[in-house]
XYZ file of C-alpha atoms in Angstrom:
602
model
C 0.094 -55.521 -11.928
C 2.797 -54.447 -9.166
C 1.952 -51.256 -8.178
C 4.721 -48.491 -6.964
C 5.242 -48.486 -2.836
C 4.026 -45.376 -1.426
C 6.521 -42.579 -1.037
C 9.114 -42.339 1.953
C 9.314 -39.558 3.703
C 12.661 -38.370 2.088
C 10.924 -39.546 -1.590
C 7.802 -37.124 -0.382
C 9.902 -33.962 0.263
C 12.022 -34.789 -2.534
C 8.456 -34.518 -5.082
C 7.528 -31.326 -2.773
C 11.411 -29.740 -3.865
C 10.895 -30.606 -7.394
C 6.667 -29.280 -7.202
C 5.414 -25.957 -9.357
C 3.330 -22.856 -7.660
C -0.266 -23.484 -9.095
C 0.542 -22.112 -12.111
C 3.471 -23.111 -12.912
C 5.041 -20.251 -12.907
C 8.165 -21.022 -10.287
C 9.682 -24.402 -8.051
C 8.448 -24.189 -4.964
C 12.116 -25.074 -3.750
C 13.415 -21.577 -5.364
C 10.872 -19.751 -3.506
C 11.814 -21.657 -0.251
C 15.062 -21.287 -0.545
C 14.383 -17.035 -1.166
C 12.374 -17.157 1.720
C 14.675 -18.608 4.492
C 16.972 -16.297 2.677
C 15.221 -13.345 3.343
C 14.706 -14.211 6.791
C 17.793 -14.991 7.758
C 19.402 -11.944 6.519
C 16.447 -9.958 8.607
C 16.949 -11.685 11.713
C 20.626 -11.485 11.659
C 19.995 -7.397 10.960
C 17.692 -7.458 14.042
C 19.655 -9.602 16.245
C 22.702 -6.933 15.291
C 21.038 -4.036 15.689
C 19.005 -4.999 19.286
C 22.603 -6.157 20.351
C 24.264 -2.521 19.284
C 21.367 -0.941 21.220
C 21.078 -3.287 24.686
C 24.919 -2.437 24.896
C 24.088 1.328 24.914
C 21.320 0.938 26.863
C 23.115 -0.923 29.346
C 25.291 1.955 30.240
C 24.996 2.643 33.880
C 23.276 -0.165 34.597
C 19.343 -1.622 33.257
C 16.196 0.738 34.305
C 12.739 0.035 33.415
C 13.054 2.863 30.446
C 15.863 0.524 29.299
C 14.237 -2.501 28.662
C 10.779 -0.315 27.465
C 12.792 1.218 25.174
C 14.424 -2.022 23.936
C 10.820 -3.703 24.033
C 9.271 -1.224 22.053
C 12.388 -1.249 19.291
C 11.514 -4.843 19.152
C 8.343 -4.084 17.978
C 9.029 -1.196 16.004
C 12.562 -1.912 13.589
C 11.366 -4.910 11.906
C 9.379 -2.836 9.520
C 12.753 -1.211 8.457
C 14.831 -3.861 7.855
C 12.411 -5.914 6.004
C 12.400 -2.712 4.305
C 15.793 -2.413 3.896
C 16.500 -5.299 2.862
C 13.005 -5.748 0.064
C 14.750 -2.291 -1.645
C 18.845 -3.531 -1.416
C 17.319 -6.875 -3.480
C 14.437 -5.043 -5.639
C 17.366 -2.398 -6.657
C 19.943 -5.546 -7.176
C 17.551 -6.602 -9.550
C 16.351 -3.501 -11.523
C 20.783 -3.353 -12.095
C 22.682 -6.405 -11.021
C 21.088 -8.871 -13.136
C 19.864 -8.539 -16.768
C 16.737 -10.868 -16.021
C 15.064 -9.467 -12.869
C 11.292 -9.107 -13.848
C 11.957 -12.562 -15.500
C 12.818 -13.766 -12.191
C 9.765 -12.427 -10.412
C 7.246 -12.307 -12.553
C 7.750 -15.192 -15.323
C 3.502 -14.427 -16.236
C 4.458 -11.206 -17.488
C 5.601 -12.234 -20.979
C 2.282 -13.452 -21.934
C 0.946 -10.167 -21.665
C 3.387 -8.838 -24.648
C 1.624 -11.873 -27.022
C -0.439 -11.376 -29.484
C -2.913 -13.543 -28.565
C -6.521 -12.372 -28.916
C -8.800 -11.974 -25.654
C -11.215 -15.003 -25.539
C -12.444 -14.224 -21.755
C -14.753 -11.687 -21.077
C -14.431 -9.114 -18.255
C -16.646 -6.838 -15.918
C -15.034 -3.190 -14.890
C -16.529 -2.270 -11.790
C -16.494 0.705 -10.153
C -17.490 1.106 -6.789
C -19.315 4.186 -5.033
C -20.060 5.518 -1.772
C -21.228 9.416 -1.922
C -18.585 10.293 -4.379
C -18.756 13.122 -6.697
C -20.727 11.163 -9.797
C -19.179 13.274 -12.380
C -15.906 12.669 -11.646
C -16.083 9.061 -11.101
C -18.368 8.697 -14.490
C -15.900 10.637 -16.253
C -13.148 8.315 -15.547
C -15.093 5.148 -16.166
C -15.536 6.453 -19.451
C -12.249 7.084 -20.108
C -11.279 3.799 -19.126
C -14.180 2.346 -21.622
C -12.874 4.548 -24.443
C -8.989 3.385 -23.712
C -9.826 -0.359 -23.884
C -11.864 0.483 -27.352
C -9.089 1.776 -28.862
C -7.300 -0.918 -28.314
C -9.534 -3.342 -30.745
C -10.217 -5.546 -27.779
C -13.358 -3.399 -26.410
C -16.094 -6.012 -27.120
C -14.935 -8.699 -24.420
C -15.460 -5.754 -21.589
C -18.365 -4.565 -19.628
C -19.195 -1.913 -16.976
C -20.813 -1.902 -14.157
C -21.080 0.844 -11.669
C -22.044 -0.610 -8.285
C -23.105 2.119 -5.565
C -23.525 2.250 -1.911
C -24.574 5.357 -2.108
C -27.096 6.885 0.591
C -27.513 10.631 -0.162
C -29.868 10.988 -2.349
C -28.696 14.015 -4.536
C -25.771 12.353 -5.064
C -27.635 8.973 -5.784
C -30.407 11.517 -8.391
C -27.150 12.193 -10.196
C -25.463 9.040 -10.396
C -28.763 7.634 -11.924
C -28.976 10.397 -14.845
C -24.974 10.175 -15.664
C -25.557 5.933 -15.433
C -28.369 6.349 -18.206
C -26.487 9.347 -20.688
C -23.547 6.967 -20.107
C -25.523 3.850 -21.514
C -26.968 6.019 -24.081
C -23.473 6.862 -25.402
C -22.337 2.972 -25.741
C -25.709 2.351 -27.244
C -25.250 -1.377 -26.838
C -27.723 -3.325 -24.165
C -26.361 -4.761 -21.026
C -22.799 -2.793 -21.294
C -23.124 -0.880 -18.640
C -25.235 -1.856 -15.557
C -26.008 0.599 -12.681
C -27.100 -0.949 -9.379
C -27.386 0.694 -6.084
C -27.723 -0.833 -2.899
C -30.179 0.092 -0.268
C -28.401 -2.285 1.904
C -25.429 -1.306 2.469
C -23.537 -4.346 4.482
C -19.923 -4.918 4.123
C -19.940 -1.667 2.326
C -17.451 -1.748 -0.741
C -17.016 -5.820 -0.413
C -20.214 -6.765 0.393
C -20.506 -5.081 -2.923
C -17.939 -6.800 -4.784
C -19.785 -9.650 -2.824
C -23.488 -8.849 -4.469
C -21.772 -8.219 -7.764
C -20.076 -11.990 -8.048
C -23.482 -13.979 -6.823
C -25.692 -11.993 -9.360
C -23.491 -11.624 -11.980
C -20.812 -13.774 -11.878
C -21.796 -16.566 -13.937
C -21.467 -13.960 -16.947
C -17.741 -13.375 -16.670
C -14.925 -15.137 -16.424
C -12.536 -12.090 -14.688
C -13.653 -8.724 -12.861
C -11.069 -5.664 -12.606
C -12.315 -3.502 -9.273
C -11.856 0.484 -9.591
C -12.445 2.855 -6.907
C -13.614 6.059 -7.629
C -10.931 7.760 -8.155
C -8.793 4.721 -10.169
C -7.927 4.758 -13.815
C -6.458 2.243 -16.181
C -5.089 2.292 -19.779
C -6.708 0.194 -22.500
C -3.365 -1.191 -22.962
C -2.434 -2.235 -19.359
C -5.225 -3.419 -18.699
C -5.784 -5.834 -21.726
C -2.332 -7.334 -20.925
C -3.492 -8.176 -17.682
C -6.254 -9.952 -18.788
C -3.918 -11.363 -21.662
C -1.553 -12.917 -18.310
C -4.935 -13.815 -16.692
C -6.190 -15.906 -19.470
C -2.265 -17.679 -20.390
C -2.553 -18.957 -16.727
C -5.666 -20.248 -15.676
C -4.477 -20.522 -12.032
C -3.622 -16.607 -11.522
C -6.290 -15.758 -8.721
C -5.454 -11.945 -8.682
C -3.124 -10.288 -10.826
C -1.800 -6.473 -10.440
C 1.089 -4.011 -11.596
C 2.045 -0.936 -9.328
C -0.417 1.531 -9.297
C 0.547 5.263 -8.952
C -0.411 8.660 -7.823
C -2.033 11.335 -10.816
C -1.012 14.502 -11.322
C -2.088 16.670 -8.536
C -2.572 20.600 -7.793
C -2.142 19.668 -3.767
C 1.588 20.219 -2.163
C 0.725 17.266 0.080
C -0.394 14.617 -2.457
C 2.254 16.195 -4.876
C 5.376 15.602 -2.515
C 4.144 12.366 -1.676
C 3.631 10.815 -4.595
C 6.761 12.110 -5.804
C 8.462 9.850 -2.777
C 6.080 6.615 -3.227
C 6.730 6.630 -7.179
C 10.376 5.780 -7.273
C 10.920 4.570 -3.942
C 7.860 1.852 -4.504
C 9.968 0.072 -7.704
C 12.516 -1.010 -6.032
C 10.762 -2.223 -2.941
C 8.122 -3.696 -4.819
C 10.443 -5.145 -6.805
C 12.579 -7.064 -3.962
C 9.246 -8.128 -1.831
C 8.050 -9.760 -4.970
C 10.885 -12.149 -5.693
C 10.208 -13.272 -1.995
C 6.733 -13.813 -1.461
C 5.548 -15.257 -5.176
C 2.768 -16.941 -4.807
C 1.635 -15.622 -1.902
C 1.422 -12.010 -3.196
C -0.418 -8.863 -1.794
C -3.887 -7.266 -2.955
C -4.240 -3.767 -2.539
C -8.268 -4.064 -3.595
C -8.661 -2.196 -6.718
C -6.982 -1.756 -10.306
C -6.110 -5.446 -10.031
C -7.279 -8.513 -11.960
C -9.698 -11.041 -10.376
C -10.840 -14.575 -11.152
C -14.319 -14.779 -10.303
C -15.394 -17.968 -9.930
C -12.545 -18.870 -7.223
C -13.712 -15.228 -5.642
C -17.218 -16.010 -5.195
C -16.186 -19.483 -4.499
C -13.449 -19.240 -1.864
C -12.945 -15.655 -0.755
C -16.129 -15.264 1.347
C -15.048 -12.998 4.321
C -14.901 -14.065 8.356
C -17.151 -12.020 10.544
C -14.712 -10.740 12.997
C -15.413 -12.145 16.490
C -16.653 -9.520 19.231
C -18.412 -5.934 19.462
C -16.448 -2.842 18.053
C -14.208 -1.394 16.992
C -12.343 -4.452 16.587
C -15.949 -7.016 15.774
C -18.157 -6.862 12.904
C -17.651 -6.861 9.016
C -13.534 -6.677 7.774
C -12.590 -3.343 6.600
C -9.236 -3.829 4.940
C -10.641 -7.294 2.822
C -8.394 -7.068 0.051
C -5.650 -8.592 1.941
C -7.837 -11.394 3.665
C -9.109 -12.204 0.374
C -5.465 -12.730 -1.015
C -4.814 -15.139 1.832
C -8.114 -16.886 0.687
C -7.146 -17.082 -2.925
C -4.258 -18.605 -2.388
C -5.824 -21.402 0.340
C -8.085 -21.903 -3.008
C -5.005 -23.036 -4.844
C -4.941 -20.085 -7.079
C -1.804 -17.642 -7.063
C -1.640 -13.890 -6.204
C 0.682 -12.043 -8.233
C 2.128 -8.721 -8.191
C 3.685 -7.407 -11.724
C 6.278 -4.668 -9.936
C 6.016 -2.010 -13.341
C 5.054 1.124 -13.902
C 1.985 -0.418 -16.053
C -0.691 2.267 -16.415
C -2.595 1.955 -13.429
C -3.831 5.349 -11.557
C -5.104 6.521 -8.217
C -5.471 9.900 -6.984
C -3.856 10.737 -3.447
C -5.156 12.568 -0.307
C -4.774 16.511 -0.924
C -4.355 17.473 2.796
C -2.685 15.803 5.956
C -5.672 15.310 7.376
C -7.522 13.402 4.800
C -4.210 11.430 4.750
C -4.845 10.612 8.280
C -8.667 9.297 7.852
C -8.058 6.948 4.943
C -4.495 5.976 7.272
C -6.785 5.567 10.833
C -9.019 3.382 8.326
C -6.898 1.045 7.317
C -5.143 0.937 11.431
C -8.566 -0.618 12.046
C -9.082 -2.711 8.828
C -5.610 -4.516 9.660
C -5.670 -4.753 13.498
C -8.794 -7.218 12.811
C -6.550 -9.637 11.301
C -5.541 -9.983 14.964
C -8.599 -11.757 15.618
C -8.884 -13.596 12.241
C -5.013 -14.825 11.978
C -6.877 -18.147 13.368
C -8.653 -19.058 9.662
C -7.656 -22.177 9.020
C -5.808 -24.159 5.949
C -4.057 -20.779 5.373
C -0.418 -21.281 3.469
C 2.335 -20.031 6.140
C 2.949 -16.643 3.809
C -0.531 -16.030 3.767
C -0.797 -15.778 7.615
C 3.430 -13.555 7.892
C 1.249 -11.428 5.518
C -1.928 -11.114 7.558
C 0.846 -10.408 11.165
C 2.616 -8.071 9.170
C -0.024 -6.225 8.626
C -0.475 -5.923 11.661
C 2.833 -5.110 12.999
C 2.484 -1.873 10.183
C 0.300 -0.454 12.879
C 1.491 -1.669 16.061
C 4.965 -0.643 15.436
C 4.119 3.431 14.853
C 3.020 3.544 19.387
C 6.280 1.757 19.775
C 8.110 4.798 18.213
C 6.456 6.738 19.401
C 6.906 5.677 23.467
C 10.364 5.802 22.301
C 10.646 9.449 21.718
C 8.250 10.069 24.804
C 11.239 7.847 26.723
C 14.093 10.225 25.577
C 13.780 12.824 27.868
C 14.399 10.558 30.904
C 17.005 8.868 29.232
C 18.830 12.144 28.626
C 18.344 12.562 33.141
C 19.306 9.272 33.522
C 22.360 8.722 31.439
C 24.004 12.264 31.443
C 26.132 11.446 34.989
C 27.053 8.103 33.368
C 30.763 8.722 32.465
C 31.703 6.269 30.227
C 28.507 6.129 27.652
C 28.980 4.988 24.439
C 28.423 8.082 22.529
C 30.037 6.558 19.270
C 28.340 3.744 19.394
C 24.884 5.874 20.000
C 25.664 7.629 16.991
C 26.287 5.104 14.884
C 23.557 3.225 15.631
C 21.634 6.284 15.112
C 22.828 7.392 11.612
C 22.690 3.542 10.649
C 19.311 3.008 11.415
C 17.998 6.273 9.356
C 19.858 5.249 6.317
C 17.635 1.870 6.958
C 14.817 3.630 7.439
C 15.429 6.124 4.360
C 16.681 2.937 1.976
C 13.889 2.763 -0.133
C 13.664 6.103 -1.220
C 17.651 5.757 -1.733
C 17.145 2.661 -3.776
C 14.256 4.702 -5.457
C 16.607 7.768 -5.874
C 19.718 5.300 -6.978
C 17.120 3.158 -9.692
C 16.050 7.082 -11.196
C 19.619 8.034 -11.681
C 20.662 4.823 -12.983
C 17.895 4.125 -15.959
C 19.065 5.314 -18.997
C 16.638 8.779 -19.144
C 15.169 8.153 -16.116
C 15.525 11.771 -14.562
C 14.471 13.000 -17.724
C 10.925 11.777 -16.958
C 11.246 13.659 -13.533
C 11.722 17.009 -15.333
C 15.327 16.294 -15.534
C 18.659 15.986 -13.240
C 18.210 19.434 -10.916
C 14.647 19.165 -10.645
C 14.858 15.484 -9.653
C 17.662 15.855 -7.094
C 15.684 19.001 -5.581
C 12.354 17.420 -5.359
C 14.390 14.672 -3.479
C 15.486 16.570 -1.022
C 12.408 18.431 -0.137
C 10.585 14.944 -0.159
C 13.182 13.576 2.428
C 12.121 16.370 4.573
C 8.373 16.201 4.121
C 8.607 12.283 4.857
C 10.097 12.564 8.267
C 7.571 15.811 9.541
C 4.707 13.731 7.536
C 5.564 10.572 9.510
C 5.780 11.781 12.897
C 2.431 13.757 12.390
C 0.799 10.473 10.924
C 2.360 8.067 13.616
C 1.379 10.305 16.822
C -1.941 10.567 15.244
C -2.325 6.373 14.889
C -0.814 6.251 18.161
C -3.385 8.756 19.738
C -6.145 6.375 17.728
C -4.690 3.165 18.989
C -5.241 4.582 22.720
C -8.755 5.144 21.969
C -9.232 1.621 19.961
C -7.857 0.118 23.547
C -10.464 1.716 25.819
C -13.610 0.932 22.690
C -13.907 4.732 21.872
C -12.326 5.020 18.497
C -15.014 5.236 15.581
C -14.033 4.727 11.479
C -16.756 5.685 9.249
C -16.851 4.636 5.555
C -17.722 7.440 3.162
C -16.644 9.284 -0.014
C -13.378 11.350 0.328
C -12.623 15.093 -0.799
C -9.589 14.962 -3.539
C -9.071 18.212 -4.909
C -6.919 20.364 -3.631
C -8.334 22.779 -0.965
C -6.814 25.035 1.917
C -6.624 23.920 5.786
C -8.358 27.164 8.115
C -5.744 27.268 11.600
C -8.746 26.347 13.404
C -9.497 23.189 11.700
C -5.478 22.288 11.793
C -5.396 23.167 15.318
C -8.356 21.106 15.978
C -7.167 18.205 14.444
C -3.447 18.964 15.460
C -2.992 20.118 18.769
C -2.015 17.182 20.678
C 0.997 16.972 18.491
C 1.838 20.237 19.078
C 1.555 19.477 23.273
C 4.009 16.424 22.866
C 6.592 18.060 20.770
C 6.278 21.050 23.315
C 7.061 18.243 26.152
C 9.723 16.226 24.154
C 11.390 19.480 23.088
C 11.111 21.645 26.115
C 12.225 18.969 28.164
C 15.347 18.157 25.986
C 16.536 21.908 25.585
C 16.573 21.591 29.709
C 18.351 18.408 30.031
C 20.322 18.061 26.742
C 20.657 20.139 23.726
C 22.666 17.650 22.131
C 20.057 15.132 22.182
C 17.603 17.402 21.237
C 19.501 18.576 18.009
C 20.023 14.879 17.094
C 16.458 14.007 17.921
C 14.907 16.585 15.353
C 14.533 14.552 12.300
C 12.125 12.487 14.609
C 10.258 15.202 16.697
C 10.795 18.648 14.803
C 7.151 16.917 13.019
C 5.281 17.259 16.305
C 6.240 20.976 16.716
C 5.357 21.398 13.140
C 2.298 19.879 12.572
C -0.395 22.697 12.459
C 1.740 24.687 10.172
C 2.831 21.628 8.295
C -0.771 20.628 7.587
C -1.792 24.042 6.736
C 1.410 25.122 4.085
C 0.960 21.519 2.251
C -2.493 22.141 1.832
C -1.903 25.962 0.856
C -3.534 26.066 -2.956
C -0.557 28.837 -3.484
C 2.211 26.215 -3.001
C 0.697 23.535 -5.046
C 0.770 26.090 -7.770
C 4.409 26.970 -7.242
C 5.574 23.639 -7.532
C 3.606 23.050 -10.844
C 4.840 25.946 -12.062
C 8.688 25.028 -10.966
C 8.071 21.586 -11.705
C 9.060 20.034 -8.393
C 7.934 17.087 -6.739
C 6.454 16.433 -10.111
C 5.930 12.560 -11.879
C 6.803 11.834 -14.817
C 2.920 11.539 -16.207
C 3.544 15.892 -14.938
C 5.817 16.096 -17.745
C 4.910 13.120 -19.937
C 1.292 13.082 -19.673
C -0.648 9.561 -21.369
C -3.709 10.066 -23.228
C -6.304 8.895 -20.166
C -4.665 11.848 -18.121
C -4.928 14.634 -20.866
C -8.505 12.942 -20.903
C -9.295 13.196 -17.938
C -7.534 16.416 -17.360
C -9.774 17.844 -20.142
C -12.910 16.748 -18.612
C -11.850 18.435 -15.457
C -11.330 21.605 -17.033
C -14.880 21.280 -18.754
């Protein structure tokens, strides 16, 4: 029998051109061709822009605060324009095209079938010195959801706890057994609690998949304070089951209904602002999609197969265990041959936010750490080339907040230095300036432009005036928010450098509660020295600069108040009461809410 010749190299890349992702969902030539796409159009941005600024910079000649300055923008405006440009394509296809979801999610159909569930999964939640009721309380709403859906049977529940305070372990035990006692069928709910607590919530996931595993064919994660729909979450499992070679699978998940000014304003911002971006970064990255750890679909047997977590290298704070997993265990799905998929809807799919700046700031210093260990894991081999830009950029999240921040410490000597220098390019300055905020601002713009454009879509805000004000004052709150949240990172970064920075890993508080000025002041006042320096020193030298530099350091002068008036229980209840800042589940709320609402009130 004459058997074919073996490929040629042009016959090889022409079968790796014409190949599927693993499930078959896309070519692998489209996705190419979006990435080199994407790139392209961010490099040329960057090259632009860090041309546009060397020429201003160059004014009166180079000085070390030059090329800092122009080193530390290298580091720092990547962030944006990817940003940029993931909400100009996400809001091009939310309203340029009729078939944008089709185009990055082609699984998502199968969830709208009317096929019945044949694979079973386990809903975990995971503790660690939560309140019990509260976390019970929404398990059981989720349980309740999926049963009135008809497809109840094929679920189960486990609650899996790291607790170590006993009181709060007493109490988890009694609500485990009156919860079992209210299913009334064996084995549907299994409470386990750790004594050993290693790798905290995924050595847990970990302990769950070896013992159990075998049982199930998908897991969904929950976090203590996550909720699902019945609905959402069987159409998951619906896409999960139409293609076998979905690894992880999740839709958007978004903030509930809050009492707290601070987790109210923001998110107001991250709810329309993620669509669009969401949207965009999907159509890029595919296969090769992120995993945010919870309220997402899992494949087991690849998990517990494949996804077994590196040891990071070296003592701390850097050595020891991962923190943030859930991305590392993307990149490891995908080196399985499975895909990781992100469904960019609305899909009910629930987390509560931090009430108070500084609660903000622990879970944020948290993950700082988590990702800045991928600098020492970006080595694991047979990882796909997205999986490892994911893992950097990451990184470069982090690494890019000191490099604004050394910016802003730079102006005042760049005021001295260039205010004899007679021909500086003021217009230039300006419009680089103005250019690079509207970057910077573009997804909530795209977010803001996607509201205003969907048919009803500032209806579910509360409606047209109430939308466009809760804008505004979310514009505001991002930039004094951000500069309070990227001196503090900066200020932990420092400490990570000389080995003195320490995370824990504990339960959170998320209800609303008031900031005293001492603890604000205690947490706050090295903000409040720099903006005294950046500001002090720029009212001296130049007022001009100063009153252009306020979006970006009016936050450091603010921050002790700022903390304290967004955590004020008296201005949460104004905007409830005004309906600003408010979501559309505020207005609109779904059953689970008014559930869990209820509960609350109880």
């Amino acid at each position: 029998m004459n058997q074919r010749p073996a490929p040629t190299t042009f016959e090889a890349v022409a079968q790796e051109d014409f190949r599927l992702t693993p499930a078959g969902l896309q070519s692998v030539q489209a996705l190419r061709a979006r990435r080199w796409l994407v790139a392209t159009l961010n490099l040329l941005t960057l090259a632009a822009l860090l041309c546009g600024l060397a020429h201003v910079l160059s004014a009166g000649g180079w000085s070390l605060a030059d090329i800092a300055i122009l080193i530390a923008f290298l580091f720092g405006a990547p962030w944006t324009v990817l940003g940029f440009w993931n909400a100009a394509i996400g809001l091009w296809l939310l309203h340029g095209v009729t078939d944008g979801l089709d185009r990055v999610a082609p699984f998502a159909t199968a969830g709208d079938a009317s096929t019945p569930l044949t694979v079973r999964t386990a809903v975990l939640m995971t503790l660690r010195n939560e309140v019990p009721a509260r976390a019970f309380r929404r398990l059981e709403v989720v349980k309740q959801s999926l049963d009135a859906t008809g497809e109840g049977a094929w679920f189960d529940y486990f609650v899996l706890s790291d607790t170590d305070d006993p009181a709060v372990a007493a109490a988890e035990d009694q609500l485990a057994a009156a919860f079992a006692a209210r299913i009334g069928e064996p084995g549907r709910l299994t409470y386990r609690r750790r004594s050993d607590n290693a790798g905290y919530k995924a050595g847990n996931l970990r302990d769950f998949c070896e013992r159990w595993g075998d049982r199930y064919e998908l897991m969904l994660p929950l976090d203590a304070d996550s909720v699902m729909s019945g609905d959402a979450i069987v159409k998951l499992a619906r896409m999960m089951q139409a293609h076998p070679k979905l690894g992880i699978l999740q839709s958007l998940v978004v903030g509930m209904p809050s009492k707290s000014a601070f987790a109210r304003i923001f998110q107001f911002g991250m709810r329309h602002g993620m669509r669009p971006y969401t949207m965009g970064s999907a159509w890029w990255i595919g296969d090769c999609g992120p995993f945010w750890g919870h309220n997402a679909m899992v494949r087991i047997a690849p998990f517990r197969d494949h996804c077994h977590l590196p040891v990071v290298p070296g003592g701390p704070p850097l050595g020891g265990p991962v923190m943030s997993h859930d991305q590392v265990e993307a990149t490891l799905m995908r080196r399985a041959g499975y895909e990781v998929r992100v469904l960019p809807v609305e899909a009910g799919s629930w987390e509560e936010n931090p009430p108070t700046m500084l609660e903000f700031a622990r879970r944020d210093l948290r993950w700082c750490l988590g990702n800045l260990q991928y600098l020492k894991i970006l080595d694991i081999p047979g990882l796909k080339i997205m999986s490892r830009f994911q893992l950097a950029w990451a990184i470069l999240m982090f690494i890019g907040l000191p490099a604004w921040t050394l910016m802003i410490a730079l102006l005042p000597l760049k005021a001295l230095e260039d205010r004899a220098i007679a021909d500086y390019p003021a217009g230039l300055a300006a419009f680089l300036y103005v250019l690079f905020f509207a970057m910077y601002l573009s997804p909530k713009l795209a977010g803001f432009a996607d509201i205003l454009l969907t048919k009803g879509g500032t209806l579910r805000y509360g409606g047209s005036a109430r939308f466009i004000a809760s804008s505004l004052v979310e514009i505001v709150f991002a930039f004094l928010q951000g500069a309070v949240s990227s001196f503090r990172t900066t200020l932990f970064m420092i400490g990570l450098a000389f080995g003195k920075a320490r995370i824990g890993w504990n339960g959170q508080a998320r209800d609303a509660h008031a900031l005293s000025l001492a603890t604000a002041f205690a947490g706050l006042w090295p903000h409040l020295l720099f903006g005294l320096y950046v500001v002090g020193t720029l009212a001296l030298l130049s007022p001009t600069v100063l009153i252009w530099s306020l979006p970006l350091t009016a936050g450091y002068l603010l921050a002790i108040p700022f903390a304290m008036l967004t955590a004020a229980p008296a201005l949460g209840a104004l905007l409830v009461r005004a309906g600003l800042c408010g979501i559309p589940e505020d207005f609109h709320p779904p059953a689970e809410i008014v559930a869990i609402q209820g509960g609350a009130a109880r």
